[in-house]
Amino acid sequence: MAPLQGSRAPMEFGGPLGAAALMLLLPATMFHLLLVARSGSARLLGPPPYLPGLEALWSPWALLLCLTWLGLQAALYLLPARKVAEGQELKDKSRLRYPINGFQALVLTALLLGLGMSAGLPLGALSEMLLPLAFAATLIAFIFSLLLYLKSLVVPAFALAPGGNSGNPIYDFFLGRELNPRICSFDFKYFCELRPGLIGWVLINLALMMQEVELRGSPSLAMWLVNGFQLLYVGDALWHEEAVLTTMDIIHDGFGFMLAFGDLAWVPFTYSLQAQFLLYHPQPLGLPMASVICLINAVGYYIFRGANSQKNTFRKNPSDPRVAGVSHLLPYFYLLYFTALLVHREARDEQQCLQKYGLAWHEYCRRVPYRIMPYIY
């Protein structure tokens, strides 16, 4: 049995009080965003348009849908994988094995969904159930986190996370005591990290688009872009699923309420806010602007994918020739050069403007005290 006394790792998030506050604040924020997205004014700041009663939040059908969704994704997780990867070395020098079949799960989910829709599945109706579904997901996250905490009390000390075994039950419940909670080969943290939440996000987006078709006859261009871009992000994450094995979530953080709620509730219901907003607040978008948006997204995706691939390669093998020696100054020449150039150029502009505008320039500098970077320079 794991010792009850805590580790000496410094507490994060403000310790037990901060953890307790976040366990209330995060769900409250999620529900606030869901309520605001469907309101007429869609004002983010200020009180929500109304406070839903329990009858608007609790639905046995929503709970059943959430549990069915989790069961489906768990069944897909257990299917033969195209590859089985080893994780990072643990305290006891062992390495856990993980199935790499997340993209396979996404494709099979899409096929099942297509079959269901061809048989008359009213997917668009899901958009009307977001509040009770979010409530059910939050309830599941709390109960799941409690079971994870109880399980962590009977595991050996080497199985505990570096920072989630402080000895304070509130803090440890939030952060997670056990690093890799498993039953047989089923890894709960790895499963929740990319499967039910990310694929659920895509499902909610699609349901919102189907609802827009029912309301307006066809999906808007903006809704197409939101669905397409976010599907690309989810597909990329699942295609490169093995890279998650070198992230902080897997190698450092325990599995507690922070990750459970984030994976099961926060991700699908807040990451779909753009599609929710577009359903209730249509935004006209022409082809020229859509083309610009696509170009920006393509550039951003290129940078995102390249940077994440390099990070993963370096974490797995710092000596890999593709990333070794990055510490040289040469690749940063332009950064250093333009930093010096802009600072020098700003100083020259300062002198020129002072000579040209005199007292007016002094007044401007009084009102705008920072030259390049606010609060820094």
mmCIF file of C-alpha atoms in Angstrom:
data_model
loop_
_atom_site.group_PDB
_atom_site.id
_atom_site.type_symbol
_atom_site.label_atom_id
_atom_site.label_comp_id
_atom_site.label_asym_id
_atom_site.label_seq_id
_atom_site.Cartn_x
_atom_site.Cartn_y
_atom_site.Cartn_z
ATOM 1 C CA MET A 1 0.000 0.000 0.000
ATOM 2 C CA ALA A 2 1.224 3.485 -0.824
ATOM 3 C CA PRO A 3 2.326 5.614 2.121
ATOM 4 C CA LEU A 4 -0.143 8.257 3.231
ATOM 5 C CA GLN A 5 2.529 10.869 3.874
ATOM 6 C CA GLY A 6 3.061 13.193 0.960
ATOM 7 C CA SER A 7 5.982 13.887 -1.307
ATOM 8 C CA ARG A 8 8.126 17.003 -0.987
ATOM 9 C CA ALA A 9 7.245 18.270 -4.454
ATOM 10 C CA PRO A 10 6.045 21.910 -4.356
ATOM 11 C CA MET A 11 2.292 22.287 -4.685
ATOM 12 C CA GLU A 12 0.846 23.845 -7.817
ATOM 13 C CA PHE A 13 -2.375 25.774 -8.487
ATOM 14 C CA GLY A 14 -2.310 27.438 -5.079
ATOM 15 C CA GLY A 15 -2.291 24.201 -3.092
ATOM 16 C CA PRO A 16 -5.454 22.611 -1.633
ATOM 17 C CA LEU A 17 -7.459 25.858 -1.624
ATOM 18 C CA GLY A 18 -6.598 26.557 -5.235
ATOM 19 C CA ALA A 19 -7.428 22.977 -6.207
ATOM 20 C CA ALA A 20 -10.800 23.180 -4.437
ATOM 21 C CA ALA A 21 -11.553 26.486 -6.142
ATOM 22 C CA LEU A 22 -10.656 25.116 -9.573
ATOM 23 C CA MET A 23 -12.910 22.100 -9.089
ATOM 24 C CA LEU A 24 -15.798 24.547 -8.765
ATOM 25 C CA LEU A 25 -14.585 27.249 -11.139
ATOM 26 C CA LEU A 26 -13.814 25.030 -14.145
ATOM 27 C CA PRO A 27 -17.272 23.413 -14.409
ATOM 28 C CA ALA A 28 -18.919 26.772 -13.680
ATOM 29 C CA THR A 29 -16.897 28.393 -16.468
ATOM 30 C CA MET A 30 -17.807 25.618 -18.881
ATOM 31 C CA PHE A 31 -21.536 26.015 -18.201
ATOM 32 C CA HIS A 32 -21.244 29.799 -18.416
ATOM 33 C CA LEU A 33 -19.684 29.472 -21.873
ATOM 34 C CA LEU A 34 -22.360 27.027 -23.024
ATOM 35 C CA LEU A 35 -25.113 29.369 -21.868
ATOM 36 C CA VAL A 36 -23.506 32.455 -23.391
ATOM 37 C CA ALA A 37 -22.909 30.788 -26.773
ATOM 38 C CA ARG A 38 -26.647 30.274 -27.298
ATOM 39 C CA SER A 39 -27.772 33.617 -25.868
ATOM 40 C CA GLY A 40 -28.840 36.509 -28.052
ATOM 41 C CA SER A 41 -26.092 38.902 -26.997
ATOM 42 C CA ALA A 42 -23.366 36.243 -26.600
ATOM 43 C CA ARG A 43 -21.627 38.478 -24.070
ATOM 44 C CA LEU A 44 -18.702 36.643 -22.513
ATOM 45 C CA LEU A 45 -18.249 39.065 -19.613
ATOM 46 C CA GLY A 46 -21.017 39.529 -17.108
ATOM 47 C CA PRO A 47 -23.571 37.124 -15.656
ATOM 48 C CA PRO A 48 -25.033 34.326 -17.798
ATOM 49 C CA PRO A 49 -28.341 35.096 -19.527
ATOM 50 C CA TYR A 50 -30.135 32.717 -17.157
ATOM 51 C CA LEU A 51 -29.406 30.059 -14.562
ATOM 52 C CA PRO A 52 -30.733 26.645 -15.619
ATOM 53 C CA GLY A 53 -32.576 24.576 -13.072
ATOM 54 C CA LEU A 54 -31.781 20.976 -12.300
ATOM 55 C CA GLU A 55 -34.462 19.832 -14.744
ATOM 56 C CA ALA A 56 -32.524 21.527 -17.567
ATOM 57 C CA LEU A 57 -29.246 19.915 -16.532
ATOM 58 C CA TRP A 58 -30.120 16.410 -15.425
ATOM 59 C CA SER A 59 -31.216 13.860 -18.008
ATOM 60 C CA PRO A 60 -30.920 10.061 -17.657
ATOM 61 C CA TRP A 61 -30.746 9.886 -21.449
ATOM 62 C CA ALA A 62 -27.786 12.255 -21.511
ATOM 63 C CA LEU A 63 -26.011 10.125 -18.901
ATOM 64 C CA LEU A 64 -26.768 6.987 -20.911
ATOM 65 C CA LEU A 65 -25.447 8.625 -24.083
ATOM 66 C CA CYS A 66 -22.199 9.631 -22.340
ATOM 67 C CA LEU A 67 -21.691 6.146 -20.915
ATOM 68 C CA THR A 68 -22.468 4.556 -24.286
ATOM 69 C CA TRP A 69 -19.958 6.879 -25.955
ATOM 70 C CA LEU A 70 -17.276 5.964 -23.424
ATOM 71 C CA GLY A 71 -18.083 2.278 -23.872
ATOM 72 C CA LEU A 72 -17.808 2.539 -27.652
ATOM 73 C CA GLN A 73 -14.443 4.293 -27.494
ATOM 74 C CA ALA A 74 -13.183 1.784 -24.910
ATOM 75 C CA ALA A 75 -14.189 -1.078 -27.213
ATOM 76 C CA LEU A 76 -12.336 0.561 -30.118
ATOM 77 C CA TYR A 77 -9.304 1.067 -27.848
ATOM 78 C CA LEU A 78 -9.213 -2.697 -27.231
ATOM 79 C CA LEU A 79 -9.185 -3.582 -30.936
ATOM 80 C CA PRO A 80 -5.911 -4.845 -32.447
ATOM 81 C CA ALA A 81 -3.600 -1.883 -32.967
ATOM 82 C CA ARG A 82 -1.500 -1.086 -36.017
ATOM 83 C CA LYS A 83 1.386 -0.610 -33.627
ATOM 84 C CA VAL A 84 2.198 -1.024 -29.934
ATOM 85 C CA ALA A 85 4.628 1.557 -28.538
ATOM 86 C CA GLU A 86 6.632 1.665 -25.337
ATOM 87 C CA GLY A 87 6.354 4.623 -22.992
ATOM 88 C CA GLN A 88 9.117 6.389 -21.104
ATOM 89 C CA GLU A 89 11.087 4.536 -18.451
ATOM 90 C CA LEU A 90 9.335 4.498 -15.061
ATOM 91 C CA LYS A 91 10.760 4.624 -11.533
ATOM 92 C CA ASP A 92 11.038 0.833 -11.380
ATOM 93 C CA LYS A 93 12.912 0.850 -14.741
ATOM 94 C CA SER A 94 9.970 -0.733 -16.564
ATOM 95 C CA ARG A 95 8.207 0.619 -19.643
ATOM 96 C CA LEU A 96 4.486 0.402 -20.260
ATOM 97 C CA ARG A 97 3.108 -0.592 -23.638
ATOM 98 C CA TYR A 98 0.398 1.405 -25.419
ATOM 99 C CA PRO A 99 -1.788 0.560 -28.439
ATOM 100 C CA ILE A 100 -1.458 3.091 -31.264
ATOM 101 C CA ASN A 101 -4.932 2.868 -32.778
ATOM 102 C CA GLY A 102 -6.495 6.259 -32.102
ATOM 103 C CA PHE A 103 -6.786 7.191 -35.773
ATOM 104 C CA GLN A 104 -8.302 3.790 -36.405
ATOM 105 C CA ALA A 105 -10.870 4.575 -33.697
ATOM 106 C CA LEU A 106 -11.673 7.893 -35.402
ATOM 107 C CA VAL A 107 -12.245 6.217 -38.777
ATOM 108 C CA LEU A 108 -14.379 3.427 -37.318
ATOM 109 C CA THR A 109 -16.405 5.974 -35.346
ATOM 110 C CA ALA A 110 -17.016 7.911 -38.564
ATOM 111 C CA LEU A 111 -18.136 4.736 -40.352
ATOM 112 C CA LEU A 112 -20.523 3.810 -37.546
ATOM 113 C CA LEU A 113 -21.839 7.355 -37.471
ATOM 114 C CA GLY A 114 -22.375 7.313 -41.233
ATOM 115 C CA LEU A 115 -24.318 4.057 -40.978
ATOM 116 C CA GLY A 116 -26.418 5.499 -38.174
ATOM 117 C CA MET A 117 -27.230 8.673 -40.089
ATOM 118 C CA SER A 118 -28.142 6.696 -43.201
ATOM 119 C CA ALA A 119 -30.571 4.744 -40.993
ATOM 120 C CA GLY A 120 -32.178 7.966 -39.778
ATOM 121 C CA LEU A 121 -30.118 8.838 -36.697
ATOM 122 C CA PRO A 122 -31.125 12.440 -35.791
ATOM 123 C CA LEU A 123 -27.614 13.670 -35.088
ATOM 124 C CA GLY A 124 -28.654 17.315 -35.152
ATOM 125 C CA ALA A 125 -30.789 16.760 -32.049
ATOM 126 C CA LEU A 126 -27.561 16.351 -30.093
ATOM 127 C CA SER A 127 -27.042 20.115 -30.260
ATOM 128 C CA GLU A 128 -30.135 20.624 -28.096
ATOM 129 C CA MET A 129 -28.704 18.343 -25.393
ATOM 130 C CA LEU A 130 -25.357 20.032 -24.815
ATOM 131 C CA LEU A 131 -26.225 21.280 -21.323
ATOM 132 C CA PRO A 132 -27.406 17.896 -19.940
ATOM 133 C CA LEU A 133 -24.583 16.113 -21.763
ATOM 134 C CA ALA A 134 -22.032 18.480 -20.208
ATOM 135 C CA PHE A 135 -23.630 17.948 -16.805
ATOM 136 C CA ALA A 136 -23.478 14.163 -17.250
ATOM 137 C CA ALA A 137 -19.833 14.339 -18.365
ATOM 138 C CA THR A 138 -18.973 16.458 -15.321
ATOM 139 C CA LEU A 139 -20.729 13.999 -13.016
ATOM 140 C CA ILE A 140 -18.843 11.111 -14.618
ATOM 141 C CA ALA A 141 -15.555 12.999 -14.203
ATOM 142 C CA PHE A 142 -16.170 13.541 -10.476
ATOM 143 C CA ILE A 143 -17.136 9.905 -9.826
ATOM 144 C CA PHE A 144 -14.319 8.596 -12.006
ATOM 145 C CA SER A 145 -11.809 10.811 -10.181
ATOM 146 C CA LEU A 146 -13.023 9.496 -6.829
ATOM 147 C CA LEU A 147 -12.548 5.901 -7.992
ATOM 148 C CA LEU A 148 -9.081 6.763 -9.293
ATOM 149 C CA TYR A 149 -8.186 8.326 -5.940
ATOM 150 C CA LEU A 150 -9.388 5.260 -4.023
ATOM 151 C CA LYS A 151 -7.460 2.986 -6.376
ATOM 152 C CA SER A 152 -4.301 5.015 -5.831
ATOM 153 C CA LEU A 153 -4.400 4.264 -2.090
ATOM 154 C CA VAL A 154 -3.524 0.609 -2.679
ATOM 155 C CA VAL A 155 -0.781 0.893 -5.300
ATOM 156 C CA PRO A 156 2.962 0.711 -4.535
ATOM 157 C CA ALA A 157 4.833 3.945 -3.921
ATOM 158 C CA PHE A 158 6.757 3.745 -7.206
ATOM 159 C CA ALA A 159 3.443 3.943 -9.112
ATOM 160 C CA LEU A 160 2.606 7.399 -7.718
ATOM 161 C CA ALA A 161 2.985 10.621 -9.674
ATOM 162 C CA PRO A 162 5.764 13.056 -8.698
ATOM 163 C CA GLY A 163 3.410 15.820 -7.610
ATOM 164 C CA GLY A 164 0.060 14.259 -6.849
ATOM 165 C CA ASN A 165 0.826 12.525 -3.563
ATOM 166 C CA SER A 166 1.139 15.467 -1.200
ATOM 167 C CA GLY A 167 -0.876 13.816 1.558
ATOM 168 C CA ASN A 168 -3.691 16.365 1.248
ATOM 169 C CA PRO A 169 -6.755 14.518 -0.112
ATOM 170 C CA ILE A 170 -8.293 17.542 -1.851
ATOM 171 C CA TYR A 171 -5.092 18.455 -3.671
ATOM 172 C CA ASP A 172 -4.297 14.842 -4.543
ATOM 173 C CA PHE A 173 -7.857 14.203 -5.732
ATOM 174 C CA PHE A 174 -7.512 17.179 -8.079
ATOM 175 C CA LEU A 175 -4.011 16.537 -9.383
ATOM 176 C CA GLY A 176 -4.092 12.726 -9.315
ATOM 177 C CA ARG A 177 -2.020 10.388 -7.122
ATOM 178 C CA GLU A 178 -1.345 7.472 -9.466
ATOM 179 C CA LEU A 179 0.762 8.177 -12.529
ATOM 180 C CA ASN A 180 -0.535 5.428 -14.824
ATOM 181 C CA PRO A 181 -3.748 3.897 -13.436
ATOM 182 C CA ARG A 182 -4.520 0.670 -15.275
ATOM 183 C CA ILE A 183 -6.685 -2.407 -15.139
ATOM 184 C CA CYS A 184 -4.745 -5.136 -16.910
ATOM 185 C CA SER A 185 -3.470 -3.435 -20.088
ATOM 186 C CA PHE A 186 -6.197 -0.764 -20.215
ATOM 187 C CA ASP A 187 -4.539 2.552 -19.378
ATOM 188 C CA PHE A 188 -7.197 5.027 -18.208
ATOM 189 C CA LYS A 189 -5.144 8.202 -18.593
ATOM 190 C CA TYR A 190 -3.829 7.334 -22.039
ATOM 191 C CA PHE A 191 -7.334 6.334 -23.163
ATOM 192 C CA CYS A 192 -8.938 9.561 -21.948
ATOM 193 C CA GLU A 193 -6.162 11.804 -23.232
ATOM 194 C CA LEU A 194 -7.093 11.626 -26.922
ATOM 195 C CA ARG A 195 -10.078 9.342 -27.491
ATOM 196 C CA PRO A 196 -13.499 10.206 -25.989
ATOM 197 C CA GLY A 197 -12.969 13.963 -25.637
ATOM 198 C CA LEU A 198 -11.282 14.780 -28.944
ATOM 199 C CA ILE A 199 -13.479 12.509 -31.036
ATOM 200 C CA GLY A 200 -16.469 13.754 -29.045
ATOM 201 C CA TRP A 201 -15.486 17.310 -30.002
ATOM 202 C CA VAL A 202 -15.675 16.343 -33.694
ATOM 203 C CA LEU A 203 -19.028 14.645 -33.096
ATOM 204 C CA ILE A 204 -20.500 17.750 -31.437
ATOM 205 C CA ASN A 205 -19.209 19.949 -34.265
ATOM 206 C CA LEU A 206 -20.861 17.677 -36.811
ATOM 207 C CA ALA A 207 -24.116 17.645 -34.850
ATOM 208 C CA LEU A 208 -24.124 21.450 -34.808
ATOM 209 C CA MET A 209 -23.562 21.534 -38.558
ATOM 210 C CA MET A 210 -26.440 19.080 -39.100
ATOM 211 C CA GLN A 211 -28.641 21.282 -36.935
ATOM 212 C CA GLU A 212 -27.676 24.279 -39.063
ATOM 213 C CA VAL A 213 -28.736 22.329 -42.163
ATOM 214 C CA GLU A 214 -32.124 21.665 -40.558
ATOM 215 C CA LEU A 215 -32.547 25.329 -39.638
ATOM 216 C CA ARG A 216 -31.214 27.024 -42.782
ATOM 217 C CA GLY A 217 -31.151 24.405 -45.512
ATOM 218 C CA SER A 218 -27.364 24.139 -45.832
ATOM 219 C CA PRO A 219 -24.264 24.637 -43.697
ATOM 220 C CA SER A 220 -22.579 28.025 -43.887
ATOM 221 C CA LEU A 221 -19.078 28.414 -45.252
ATOM 222 C CA ALA A 222 -17.898 29.480 -41.798
ATOM 223 C CA MET A 223 -19.338 26.273 -40.287
ATOM 224 C CA TRP A 224 -17.608 24.203 -42.968
ATOM 225 C CA LEU A 225 -14.272 25.824 -42.130
ATOM 226 C CA VAL A 226 -14.678 25.341 -38.378
ATOM 227 C CA ASN A 227 -15.565 21.673 -38.847
ATOM 228 C CA GLY A 228 -12.784 21.118 -41.358
ATOM 229 C CA PHE A 229 -10.008 22.860 -39.440
ATOM 230 C CA GLN A 230 -10.887 21.243 -36.129
ATOM 231 C CA LEU A 231 -11.255 17.806 -37.722
ATOM 232 C CA LEU A 232 -7.763 18.302 -39.155
ATOM 233 C CA TYR A 233 -6.442 19.080 -35.676
ATOM 234 C CA VAL A 234 -8.090 16.003 -34.126
ATOM 235 C CA GLY A 235 -7.054 13.752 -36.998
ATOM 236 C CA ASP A 236 -3.478 14.998 -36.709
ATOM 237 C CA ALA A 237 -3.420 14.349 -32.957
ATOM 238 C CA LEU A 238 -4.686 10.798 -33.420
ATOM 239 C CA TRP A 239 -2.458 10.057 -36.400
ATOM 240 C CA HIS A 240 0.542 11.124 -34.304
ATOM 241 C CA GLU A 241 -0.873 9.500 -31.174
ATOM 242 C CA GLU A 242 2.472 8.033 -30.161
ATOM 243 C CA ALA A 243 3.821 11.550 -29.575
ATOM 244 C CA VAL A 244 1.536 11.936 -26.531
ATOM 245 C CA LEU A 245 3.719 9.400 -24.703
ATOM 246 C CA THR A 246 6.449 12.030 -24.251
ATOM 247 C CA THR A 247 4.163 14.819 -22.999
ATOM 248 C CA MET A 248 3.933 16.093 -19.433
ATOM 249 C CA ASP A 249 0.415 14.703 -19.052
ATOM 250 C CA ILE A 250 1.669 11.154 -19.516
ATOM 251 C CA ILE A 251 5.148 11.186 -17.977
ATOM 252 C CA HIS A 252 4.619 13.562 -15.041
ATOM 253 C CA ASP A 253 1.011 14.323 -14.103
ATOM 254 C CA GLY A 254 -1.091 11.915 -12.114
ATOM 255 C CA PHE A 255 -4.569 11.075 -13.312
ATOM 256 C CA GLY A 256 -7.060 12.919 -11.166
ATOM 257 C CA PHE A 257 -9.912 15.373 -11.574
ATOM 258 C CA MET A 258 -7.792 17.923 -13.450
ATOM 259 C CA LEU A 259 -7.161 15.631 -16.396
ATOM 260 C CA ALA A 260 -10.364 13.578 -16.127
ATOM 261 C CA PHE A 261 -12.606 16.652 -16.257
ATOM 262 C CA GLY A 262 -10.424 18.277 -18.905
ATOM 263 C CA ASP A 263 -10.467 15.224 -21.155
ATOM 264 C CA LEU A 264 -14.087 14.166 -20.736
ATOM 265 C CA ALA A 265 -15.948 17.466 -20.329
ATOM 266 C CA TRP A 266 -13.871 20.588 -20.931
ATOM 267 C CA VAL A 267 -12.441 19.547 -24.299
ATOM 268 C CA PRO A 268 -15.601 18.461 -26.151
ATOM 269 C CA PHE A 269 -17.916 21.134 -24.755
ATOM 270 C CA THR A 270 -15.666 24.202 -24.791
ATOM 271 C CA TYR A 271 -13.546 23.416 -27.841
ATOM 272 C CA SER A 272 -16.764 23.263 -29.879
ATOM 273 C CA LEU A 273 -17.746 26.817 -28.886
ATOM 274 C CA GLN A 274 -16.984 28.227 -32.340
ATOM 275 C CA ALA A 275 -19.472 25.870 -33.969
ATOM 276 C CA GLN A 276 -21.995 26.547 -31.202
ATOM 277 C CA PHE A 277 -21.658 30.296 -31.745
ATOM 278 C CA LEU A 278 -22.109 29.955 -35.514
ATOM 279 C CA LEU A 279 -25.291 27.933 -35.075
ATOM 280 C CA TYR A 280 -26.940 30.655 -33.001
ATOM 281 C CA HIS A 281 -25.165 33.652 -34.562
ATOM 282 C CA PRO A 282 -24.622 33.125 -38.318
ATOM 283 C CA GLN A 283 -21.619 34.940 -39.736
ATOM 284 C CA PRO A 284 -21.451 35.793 -43.461
ATOM 285 C CA LEU A 285 -18.162 34.746 -45.031
ATOM 286 C CA GLY A 286 -17.158 35.250 -48.666
ATOM 287 C CA LEU A 287 -14.730 33.174 -50.690
ATOM 288 C CA PRO A 288 -11.891 35.758 -50.676
ATOM 289 C CA MET A 289 -11.824 35.966 -46.883
ATOM 290 C CA ALA A 290 -12.294 32.187 -46.600
ATOM 291 C CA SER A 291 -9.248 31.737 -48.841
ATOM 292 C CA VAL A 292 -7.185 34.009 -46.612
ATOM 293 C CA ILE A 293 -8.333 32.091 -43.539
ATOM 294 C CA CYS A 294 -7.397 28.783 -45.205
ATOM 295 C CA LEU A 295 -3.947 30.126 -46.069
ATOM 296 C CA ILE A 296 -3.358 31.323 -42.500
ATOM 297 C CA ASN A 297 -4.519 27.963 -41.176
ATOM 298 C CA ALA A 298 -2.204 26.097 -43.555
ATOM 299 C CA VAL A 299 0.799 28.156 -42.458
ATOM 300 C CA GLY A 300 -0.130 27.728 -38.800
ATOM 301 C CA TYR A 301 -0.612 23.987 -39.220
ATOM 302 C CA TYR A 302 2.780 23.663 -40.943
ATOM 303 C CA ILE A 303 4.494 25.427 -38.036
ATOM 304 C CA PHE A 304 2.468 23.514 -35.442
ATOM 305 C CA ARG A 305 3.186 20.101 -36.932
ATOM 306 C CA GLY A 306 6.868 20.783 -37.514
ATOM 307 C CA ALA A 307 7.431 22.137 -33.992
ATOM 308 C CA ASN A 308 5.571 19.299 -32.295
ATOM 309 C CA SER A 309 7.343 16.654 -34.343
ATOM 310 C CA GLN A 310 10.721 18.149 -33.424
ATOM 311 C CA LYS A 311 9.803 18.294 -29.723
ATOM 312 C CA ASN A 312 8.700 14.674 -29.742
ATOM 313 C CA THR A 313 11.852 13.570 -31.582
ATOM 314 C CA PHE A 314 14.073 15.429 -29.126
ATOM 315 C CA ARG A 315 12.267 14.028 -26.061
ATOM 316 C CA LYS A 316 12.666 10.484 -27.336
ATOM 317 C CA ASN A 317 16.281 10.868 -28.450
ATOM 318 C CA PRO A 318 18.187 14.151 -27.919
ATOM 319 C CA SER A 319 21.013 12.765 -30.059
ATOM 320 C CA ASP A 320 18.809 12.272 -33.107
ATOM 321 C CA PRO A 321 20.605 14.003 -36.016
ATOM 322 C CA ARG A 322 17.352 15.687 -37.057
ATOM 323 C CA VAL A 323 17.290 17.768 -33.864
ATOM 324 C CA ALA A 324 20.753 17.426 -32.311
ATOM 325 C CA GLY A 325 22.772 20.650 -32.120
ATOM 326 C CA VAL A 326 19.766 22.953 -32.174
ATOM 327 C CA SER A 327 21.523 24.935 -29.458
ATOM 328 C CA HIS A 328 23.742 26.629 -32.107
ATOM 329 C CA LEU A 329 23.218 30.338 -32.664
ATOM 330 C CA LEU A 330 23.127 30.090 -36.460
ATOM 331 C CA PRO A 331 19.411 29.132 -36.763
ATOM 332 C CA TYR A 332 18.571 32.131 -34.580
ATOM 333 C CA PHE A 333 20.512 34.630 -36.676
ATOM 334 C CA TYR A 334 17.406 36.354 -38.010
ATOM 335 C CA LEU A 335 15.863 36.589 -34.550
ATOM 336 C CA LEU A 336 18.977 38.197 -33.091
ATOM 337 C CA TYR A 337 19.562 40.376 -36.140
ATOM 338 C CA PHE A 338 16.043 41.769 -36.319
ATOM 339 C CA THR A 339 15.879 42.282 -32.567
ATOM 340 C CA ALA A 340 18.971 44.478 -32.720
ATOM 341 C CA LEU A 341 17.748 46.131 -35.911
ATOM 342 C CA LEU A 342 14.328 47.010 -34.492
ATOM 343 C CA VAL A 343 15.743 48.341 -31.220
ATOM 344 C CA HIS A 344 18.192 50.509 -33.146
ATOM 345 C CA ARG A 345 15.490 51.632 -35.580
ATOM 346 C CA GLU A 346 13.181 52.550 -32.709
ATOM 347 C CA ALA A 347 15.913 54.693 -31.137
ATOM 348 C CA ARG A 348 16.410 56.538 -34.421
ATOM 349 C CA ASP A 349 12.648 57.059 -34.796
ATOM 350 C CA GLU A 350 12.551 58.402 -31.256
ATOM 351 C CA GLN A 351 15.099 61.090 -32.071
ATOM 352 C CA GLN A 352 13.427 62.017 -35.352
ATOM 353 C CA CYS A 353 9.976 62.311 -33.785
ATOM 354 C CA LEU A 354 11.307 64.360 -30.865
ATOM 355 C CA GLN A 355 12.867 66.863 -33.256
ATOM 356 C CA LYS A 356 9.776 66.987 -35.452
ATOM 357 C CA TYR A 357 6.981 67.131 -32.842
ATOM 358 C CA GLY A 358 8.693 68.532 -29.727
ATOM 359 C CA LEU A 359 6.330 68.861 -26.765
ATOM 360 C CA ALA A 360 3.602 66.916 -28.570
ATOM 361 C CA TRP A 361 5.956 63.934 -28.732
ATOM 362 C CA HIS A 362 6.655 64.193 -24.995
ATOM 363 C CA GLU A 363 2.906 64.106 -24.351
ATOM 364 C CA TYR A 364 2.542 61.094 -26.637
ATOM 365 C CA CYS A 365 5.322 59.262 -24.782
ATOM 366 C CA ARG A 366 3.641 60.057 -21.481
ATOM 367 C CA ARG A 367 0.427 58.429 -22.677
ATOM 368 C CA VAL A 368 2.197 55.541 -24.450
ATOM 369 C CA PRO A 369 5.152 54.769 -22.178
ATOM 370 C CA TYR A 370 6.385 51.547 -23.839
ATOM 371 C CA ARG A 371 8.336 51.640 -27.056
ATOM 372 C CA ILE A 372 8.110 48.087 -28.485
ATOM 373 C CA MET A 373 6.911 45.522 -25.942
ATOM 374 C CA PRO A 374 4.325 46.577 -23.326
ATOM 375 C CA TYR A 375 5.646 46.371 -19.745
ATOM 376 C CA ILE A 376 9.051 45.195 -21.012
ATOM 377 C CA TYR A 377 10.561 47.886 -23.287
#
